[in-house]
Amino acid sequence: MAMMFINGESVAAKSGQTYEVRNPATGEIVDTAPKGGAEEVQAAVAAAEAAFPGWRDTAPEARGRLLFKGAEVVRQKIDELAVLETKEQGKPVAESKREIEHFLHGLEFYAGLASKIRGAYVPLPDGKMYGMVIKQPIGVCAGIVPWNFPITLMGTKIGPALAAGNTMMVKPASTTPLTALRIVELLNQAGLPKGVLSIVTGPGSVVGEEILRNPRIRRVAFTGETRTGKHVAEVAGREMKRLTLELGGSDPMIVCDDGDIDRALTGAAVGRFYNCGQACLAIKRLFLFESIYDQFVEKLIGKVQRLKVGNGMNPDTRLGPLHTAAQRQEIEEQVADAVKRGGKVLIGGKRPEGADYEKGYFYLPTLLADVPEDARIVQEESFGPALPIFKVKDLDEAVARANKSIYGLGSSIWTRDLSRARAAAERLEAGNVWINSLHIGYDEMPFGGVKYSGIGREHGPEALEYYLEPKGVVVATG
């Protein structure tokens, strides 16, 4: 059985209860995890409160060194961690390894920034006084992490929180706790003081609610679907907690008639079908200029036909299973709704056949055409391997239709025309715009959304600011 990690120790749930974690490709039990509850959250919070003064007062460079050391300890276990993540999440092992490498890069990025936090000197109208702005850690923080990228999205919270001098507890998704539990254990073994970083597993309705309601947790970072994010904001807001919410998206990709078709094809295929389409920044609506539409679609169908669907443990697999039965059912319902409203399936649109697929949550990569704007797959976030394709006459129509969404997370444009690229970057209603580039989140760049896609930013030096409180100090000199 996997164990939680609280106050520097591996612990089971006080109730003795556990639950099964199953492989989405085979249905087999990977391991069991503790079914923690409010009592475990309170224990983690008490440990974090006790550890906070010492961690806050630790020299920033020393905090950074401990994070660097933790990253190195995790790196030594990367191959076995990648296999564990694939077994519990479903993605191909190569994708799991890339995710853990991304986690390590982010941890080291913030380790390097720990000693780079700066305040300000402020001249005041009265020549006998001046002001200072100092930045201090908030206190006990919590990160609530989803199942699609359970390690990277844990890192985007742990890194800046600890580098800034806060203490933290993590709640992983109930279906993907195992790799996160092991990594938190390794980071503690690398030398973090007791209580600085804990992890509690259990149902969101219990563990998550205690995090939101507990007044001693001063900062919550949540990544997940928009509906849950609204609940997080409502409940945590009653306690005046500091919040960042990284929520759903319906990212548009625009390909102009002067774009590099081959690069854009790769961008569309990888951007939609990586991690079986289960990414908040995945391409979910593809807009093609009329003159290139037929050529692009034909070539994209060819690319999709070559994607090997299968168990993520097989080295030739490029598309693993969806993570849960409910996730697959939602995609099937969205595709069926699109077809009912006049949409046409160009490829895919069903489950693969054969004994290898019977026990897993597999679904073929799917392309759709002639989908109306009121279809569910256009109006909702589509979290799986299905992509609707639209024909547009020019950039104005493409941008207008791209912005016709409640979401505003990512977006991209593929063009050789700098004027078009600049216009799209300025006019697309999204927190992030990629120009001739895959939708990839970089630790060096702020990441987050507008509209229903969230509040605040993760990644980049900007993320540190969400883990610090500015304090104004006025100094009388004479």
XYZ file of C-alpha atoms in Angstrom:
478
model
C 0.000 0.000 0.000
C 1.159 3.521 -0.799
C 1.356 5.914 2.148
C 0.641 9.584 2.752
C 3.471 11.807 3.952
C 2.716 14.156 6.857
C 5.190 15.945 9.150
C 8.149 14.034 7.771
C 6.620 10.585 8.184
C 4.833 8.019 6.025
C 1.355 7.523 7.453
C -1.821 5.588 6.717
C -5.327 6.999 7.156
C -6.322 7.034 10.822
C -9.528 5.289 9.835
C -7.523 2.464 8.321
C -9.482 2.850 5.086
C -7.899 2.537 1.645
C -9.083 2.588 -1.950
C -7.910 0.972 -5.169
C -6.007 2.721 -7.948
C -6.604 1.000 -11.287
C -4.809 0.997 -14.625
C -7.099 2.654 -17.228
C -5.629 0.469 -19.992
C -6.291 -2.893 -18.320
C -8.556 -2.354 -15.324
C -5.957 -4.045 -13.116
C -5.235 -2.796 -9.583
C -1.956 -0.863 -9.524
C -1.908 -0.309 -5.749
C -4.037 0.968 -2.906
C -3.875 4.438 -1.363
C -4.973 5.749 2.045
C -8.473 7.185 2.194
C -7.636 10.261 4.224
C -10.091 12.808 5.536
C -10.417 16.054 7.451
C -8.311 14.734 10.332
C -5.324 14.122 8.065
C -5.647 17.588 6.505
C -5.675 19.125 9.975
C -2.561 17.159 10.924
C -0.767 18.348 7.783
C -1.828 21.938 8.474
C -0.618 21.763 12.076
C 2.750 20.442 10.880
C 2.965 23.164 8.222
C 2.162 25.878 10.779
C 4.863 24.597 13.111
C 7.412 24.425 10.301
C 6.580 27.792 8.758
C 8.649 30.162 10.971
C 11.810 28.141 10.510
C 11.331 27.704 6.763
C 10.418 31.384 6.294
C 13.595 32.402 8.123
C 15.818 29.950 6.252
C 18.162 31.832 3.935
C 16.675 31.897 0.412
C 19.809 30.358 -1.067
C 19.567 27.493 1.425
C 15.922 26.918 0.457
C 16.992 26.847 -3.176
C 19.752 24.325 -2.488
C 17.295 21.963 -0.823
C 14.979 22.177 -3.838
C 17.906 21.470 -6.173
C 18.872 18.494 -4.028
C 15.287 17.218 -4.049
C 15.167 17.459 -7.834
C 18.335 15.394 -8.122
C 16.974 12.676 -5.824
C 13.800 12.457 -7.944
C 15.837 12.424 -11.155
C 17.642 9.280 -10.023
C 14.279 7.485 -9.889
C 12.802 8.911 -13.089
C 12.472 5.655 -15.026
C 10.552 3.800 -12.317
C 8.429 6.878 -11.608
C 7.483 7.147 -15.293
C 6.327 3.523 -15.352
C 4.272 4.086 -12.183
C 2.614 7.166 -13.651
C 1.731 5.332 -16.860
C 0.151 2.502 -14.890
C -2.082 4.831 -12.893
C -2.779 7.527 -15.514
C -2.637 5.705 -18.864
C -0.369 7.897 -21.004
C 2.584 6.346 -22.864
C 5.740 5.887 -20.782
C 7.630 8.364 -22.973
C 5.030 11.038 -22.170
C 5.208 10.217 -18.458
C 8.976 10.594 -18.511
C 8.726 13.940 -20.316
C 6.221 15.089 -17.710
C 8.538 14.237 -14.826
C 11.424 15.948 -16.617
C 9.199 19.019 -16.941
C 8.465 18.801 -13.206
C 12.196 18.703 -12.449
C 12.937 21.635 -14.745
C 10.257 23.683 -12.997
C 11.488 22.768 -9.528
C 15.014 23.813 -10.464
C 13.734 27.005 -12.104
C 12.128 28.120 -8.838
C 15.069 26.871 -6.792
C 17.175 29.345 -8.746
C 14.664 32.137 -8.177
C 14.501 31.658 -4.399
C 17.292 34.180 -3.839
C 16.104 36.575 -6.575
C 12.962 37.958 -4.868
C 13.132 41.748 -4.826
C 11.310 44.534 -3.063
C 11.381 48.269 -3.785
C 12.600 51.663 -2.537
C 9.968 54.414 -2.843
C 10.808 58.148 -2.612
C 8.071 59.996 -0.691
C 6.903 63.619 -1.041
C 8.198 64.474 2.420
C 11.963 64.508 2.010
C 12.372 63.282 5.581
C 10.751 59.915 4.822
C 11.047 57.116 2.313
C 9.124 53.953 1.679
C 10.080 50.333 1.205
C 8.059 47.477 -0.216
C 9.074 44.139 1.236
C 7.677 40.788 0.121
C 6.945 38.066 2.620
C 5.621 34.490 2.337
C 1.924 34.019 2.997
C 2.074 31.002 5.310
C 0.423 27.619 4.926
C -0.548 26.897 1.306
C -2.370 24.031 -0.383
C -2.262 22.675 -3.923
C -5.157 20.710 -5.413
C -3.906 18.774 -8.422
C -5.818 17.053 -11.292
C -5.229 13.654 -12.887
C -4.221 14.589 -16.435
C -0.718 15.911 -15.631
C -0.488 14.935 -11.956
C 3.244 15.569 -11.566
C 3.827 18.688 -13.664
C 0.817 20.417 -12.125
C 1.966 19.489 -8.642
C 5.340 21.037 -9.437
C 3.852 24.335 -10.594
C 2.552 24.696 -7.039
C 5.337 23.189 -4.929
C 8.148 25.068 -6.697
C 7.090 28.702 -6.218
C 5.435 28.057 -2.847
C 8.527 26.589 -1.196
C 10.984 28.900 -2.955
C 9.060 31.888 -1.567
C 9.270 30.524 1.982
C 5.793 29.074 2.416
C 4.925 25.620 3.688
C 2.565 23.454 1.676
C 0.303 20.432 1.566
C -0.761 18.726 -1.659
C -3.977 16.907 -2.489
C -3.555 14.774 -5.625
C -6.477 13.494 -7.681
C -7.906 10.313 -6.195
C -7.248 8.353 -9.391
C -3.565 9.392 -9.719
C -2.047 9.610 -6.232
C 0.757 7.052 -6.433
C 3.542 8.877 -8.299
C 2.830 12.093 -6.418
C 3.054 10.281 -3.068
C 6.416 8.815 -4.004
C 7.830 12.115 -5.240
C 6.791 14.020 -2.104
C 8.446 11.279 -0.043
C 11.655 11.636 -2.084
C 11.681 15.430 -1.711
C 11.394 15.022 2.043
C 14.153 12.434 2.087
C 16.368 14.974 0.322
C 16.317 17.166 3.421
C 13.197 19.317 3.608
C 12.439 20.103 7.268
C 9.521 18.214 8.802
C 6.151 19.719 7.957
C 7.332 21.903 5.067
C 5.752 19.619 2.443
C 2.994 17.083 3.114
C 0.585 15.133 0.917
C -2.890 13.870 1.811
C -4.949 11.495 -0.341
C -8.683 10.996 -0.227
C -11.961 12.112 -1.826
C -12.327 15.704 -2.918
C -15.667 15.921 -1.137
C -13.841 15.434 2.173
C -10.140 16.269 1.814
C -10.734 19.036 -0.725
C -13.553 20.595 1.270
C -11.453 20.686 4.437
C -8.685 22.461 2.504
C -11.156 25.073 1.269
C -12.827 25.608 4.641
C -9.845 25.409 6.980
C -9.019 29.002 7.966
C -5.403 28.135 8.771
C -4.680 27.474 5.085
C -4.115 30.942 3.653
C -3.484 30.154 -0.011
C -5.011 27.596 -2.403
C -3.800 26.785 -5.921
C -6.319 24.723 -7.885
C -6.129 23.178 -11.337
C -9.206 21.452 -12.713
C -12.488 21.878 -14.516
C -14.304 25.210 -14.474
C -17.376 23.976 -12.619
C -15.233 22.778 -9.703
C -13.169 25.960 -9.877
C -16.276 28.047 -9.292
C -16.992 26.008 -6.167
C -13.392 26.440 -4.984
C -13.653 30.221 -5.420
C -16.975 30.390 -3.607
C -15.960 28.331 -0.569
C -12.361 29.535 -0.212
C -13.491 33.132 -0.683
C -15.467 32.977 2.546
C -12.160 32.575 4.377
C -10.474 35.300 2.302
C -7.892 32.839 1.006
C -5.471 33.838 -1.717
C -6.416 31.909 -4.875
C -5.181 30.915 -8.280
C -7.506 28.911 -10.506
C -6.228 27.255 -13.678
C -9.382 25.924 -15.290
C -10.751 24.543 -18.543
C -10.121 25.673 -22.079
C -11.360 25.377 -25.647
C -8.158 26.410 -27.353
C -8.457 27.546 -30.990
C -5.752 26.975 -33.610
C -5.796 29.193 -36.708
C -3.907 28.188 -39.858
C -3.598 30.952 -42.468
C -3.117 30.413 -46.195
C 0.545 31.467 -45.931
C 1.374 29.196 -42.983
C 3.912 26.372 -42.996
C 1.502 23.502 -43.642
C 3.790 20.682 -42.549
C 4.677 22.333 -39.242
C 1.047 23.243 -38.638
C -0.018 19.643 -39.283
C 2.359 18.455 -36.598
C 1.078 21.190 -34.330
C -2.509 20.080 -34.843
C -1.838 16.359 -34.410
C 0.376 16.683 -31.332
C -1.639 19.556 -29.913
C -4.906 17.609 -30.019
C -3.866 14.017 -29.360
C -0.996 14.268 -26.855
C -2.078 12.602 -23.587
C -5.145 11.345 -25.490
C -6.360 14.950 -25.770
C -6.659 15.277 -22.003
C -4.973 18.648 -21.572
C -6.398 22.028 -20.681
C -4.202 23.676 -23.333
C -4.871 21.068 -26.017
C -6.129 22.306 -29.373
C -9.881 21.845 -29.296
C -11.053 23.868 -32.338
C -9.162 24.054 -35.640
C -9.820 26.984 -38.026
C -8.433 26.672 -41.580
C -8.427 29.275 -44.356
C -10.586 28.193 -47.331
C -7.749 27.891 -49.818
C -5.825 25.337 -47.743
C -8.764 23.553 -46.119
C -9.006 20.464 -48.366
C -5.258 19.919 -48.550
C -4.773 20.327 -44.811
C -7.647 18.036 -43.839
C -6.495 15.293 -46.201
C -2.963 15.365 -44.777
C -4.213 15.551 -41.189
C -6.364 12.445 -41.714
C -3.227 10.664 -42.905
C -1.338 11.696 -39.768
C -4.159 10.584 -37.498
C -4.385 7.199 -39.236
C -0.775 6.525 -38.234
C -1.322 7.134 -34.507
C -0.992 3.814 -32.705
C -3.644 3.373 -30.001
C -2.781 1.022 -27.140
C -1.489 0.364 -23.652
C 0.918 3.101 -22.583
C 3.422 0.425 -21.524
C 3.944 -0.562 -25.181
C 6.822 1.470 -26.679
C 5.053 1.976 -30.027
C 1.879 3.398 -28.454
C 1.184 7.028 -29.309
C -2.340 7.280 -27.876
C -3.147 5.625 -24.569
C -6.602 5.158 -23.071
C -8.794 7.876 -21.694
C -8.328 8.051 -17.947
C -11.773 6.876 -16.807
C -14.936 5.329 -18.174
C -16.764 8.591 -17.473
C -14.187 10.531 -19.479
C -14.676 8.270 -22.488
C -18.448 8.437 -22.162
C -18.338 12.225 -22.216
C -16.318 12.254 -25.452
C -18.654 9.711 -27.029
C -21.653 11.849 -26.098
C -20.047 15.019 -27.468
C -19.212 13.313 -30.781
C -22.718 11.819 -31.033
C -24.248 15.231 -30.386
C -22.090 16.794 -33.121
C -23.174 14.132 -35.624
C -26.817 14.510 -34.614
C -26.582 18.233 -35.395
C -25.115 17.647 -38.856
C -21.429 17.086 -38.161
C -19.484 14.532 -40.190
C -16.932 12.048 -38.809
C -13.854 12.142 -41.059
C -11.950 9.491 -39.123
C -12.410 7.669 -35.829
C -15.583 8.374 -33.906
C -15.715 5.018 -32.146
C -13.889 2.609 -29.848
C -11.130 0.441 -31.332
C -11.964 -3.224 -31.753
C -10.018 -6.238 -30.520
C -9.085 -8.107 -27.375
C -6.309 -5.620 -26.527
C -8.854 -2.857 -26.034
C -11.712 -4.608 -24.235
C -10.666 -3.825 -20.658
C -9.435 -0.271 -21.134
C -11.039 3.103 -21.848
C -9.803 3.412 -25.421
C -11.242 5.682 -28.114
C -9.963 6.260 -31.631
C -8.511 9.676 -32.544
C -11.355 11.539 -34.211
C -11.688 14.397 -36.697
C -15.020 16.102 -37.332
C -16.203 18.480 -40.071
C -19.342 20.590 -40.604
C -19.944 20.838 -36.851
C -22.404 23.635 -35.966
C -21.508 26.271 -33.404
C -24.184 25.098 -30.963
C -22.789 21.554 -30.704
C -21.607 20.440 -27.288
C -18.076 19.752 -28.536
C -17.796 23.432 -29.519
C -19.549 24.993 -26.544
C -18.005 22.786 -23.851
C -14.457 21.805 -23.059
C -13.670 18.641 -25.021
C -11.262 16.613 -22.893
C -10.362 13.765 -25.213
C -9.170 12.796 -28.717
C -11.797 14.521 -30.866
C -11.203 17.654 -32.952
C -13.794 19.700 -34.869
C -12.451 21.490 -37.983
C -13.892 24.735 -39.384
C -13.435 26.588 -42.683
C -12.956 30.398 -42.530
C -12.473 32.996 -45.232
C -9.952 35.288 -43.479
C -8.285 36.234 -40.196
C -11.146 38.461 -39.053
C -13.603 35.576 -39.244
C -11.138 33.182 -37.615
C -10.493 35.455 -34.632
C -14.175 36.284 -34.209
C -15.135 32.603 -34.149
C -12.186 31.697 -31.948
C -13.304 34.280 -29.385
C -16.865 32.985 -29.438
C -16.311 30.859 -26.350
C -16.702 31.194 -22.597
C -13.104 29.972 -22.308
C -9.861 31.829 -22.871
C -6.855 29.727 -21.950
C -4.597 29.101 -24.952
C -4.657 29.826 -28.677
C -2.331 29.719 -31.670
C -1.856 31.139 -35.161
C 0.255 29.696 -37.965
C 1.369 32.301 -40.491
C 4.508 33.761 -42.076
C 2.981 37.250 -41.986
C 4.208 39.236 -38.974
C 1.256 41.619 -39.208
C -1.223 38.746 -39.019
C 0.673 37.201 -36.125
C 0.680 40.456 -34.193
C -3.015 41.066 -34.857
C -3.911 37.597 -33.596
C -1.699 37.935 -30.513
C -3.440 41.182 -29.590
C -7.018 40.220 -30.488
C -7.356 36.597 -29.374
C -9.119 36.466 -26.018
C -6.766 34.082 -24.298
C -4.176 34.107 -21.560
C -1.617 32.577 -23.910
C -0.931 32.804 -27.652
C 1.515 30.617 -29.563
C 2.760 31.785 -32.979
C 3.884 28.942 -35.256
C 4.414 26.827 -32.153
C 2.981 23.879 -30.260
C 0.798 24.656 -27.243
C 3.481 23.998 -24.609
C 3.581 25.527 -21.139
C 7.043 26.838 -20.280
C 8.170 27.353 -16.690
C 9.795 30.606 -17.786
C 6.490 32.099 -19.020
C 3.327 32.997 -17.080
C 0.473 30.597 -17.750
C -3.225 31.027 -17.032
C -6.522 32.033 -18.550
C -9.128 34.732 -18.943
C -12.924 34.481 -18.870
C -14.008 31.060 -17.555
C -10.482 29.668 -17.855
C -9.327 30.931 -14.504
C -7.810 33.553 -12.239
C -4.128 34.274 -11.709
C -1.018 32.747 -13.222
C 1.214 29.768 -12.707
C 4.694 29.367 -14.230
C 7.198 32.160 -14.713
C 8.633 34.543 -12.139
C 5.076 35.920 -11.990
C 3.933 32.789 -10.139
C 6.163 33.715 -7.186
C 4.137 36.875 -6.689
C 1.047 34.796 -5.894
C 2.942 33.211 -2.975
C 4.136 36.515 -1.507
C 2.425 39.348 0.351
C 3.776 42.856 -0.332
C 4.153 44.992 2.767
C 4.581 48.762 2.679
C 7.057 50.213 5.178
C 7.493 53.947 5.782
C 10.807 55.052 7.317
C 11.264 58.450 8.985
C 14.892 59.566 8.642
C 15.162 62.667 10.783
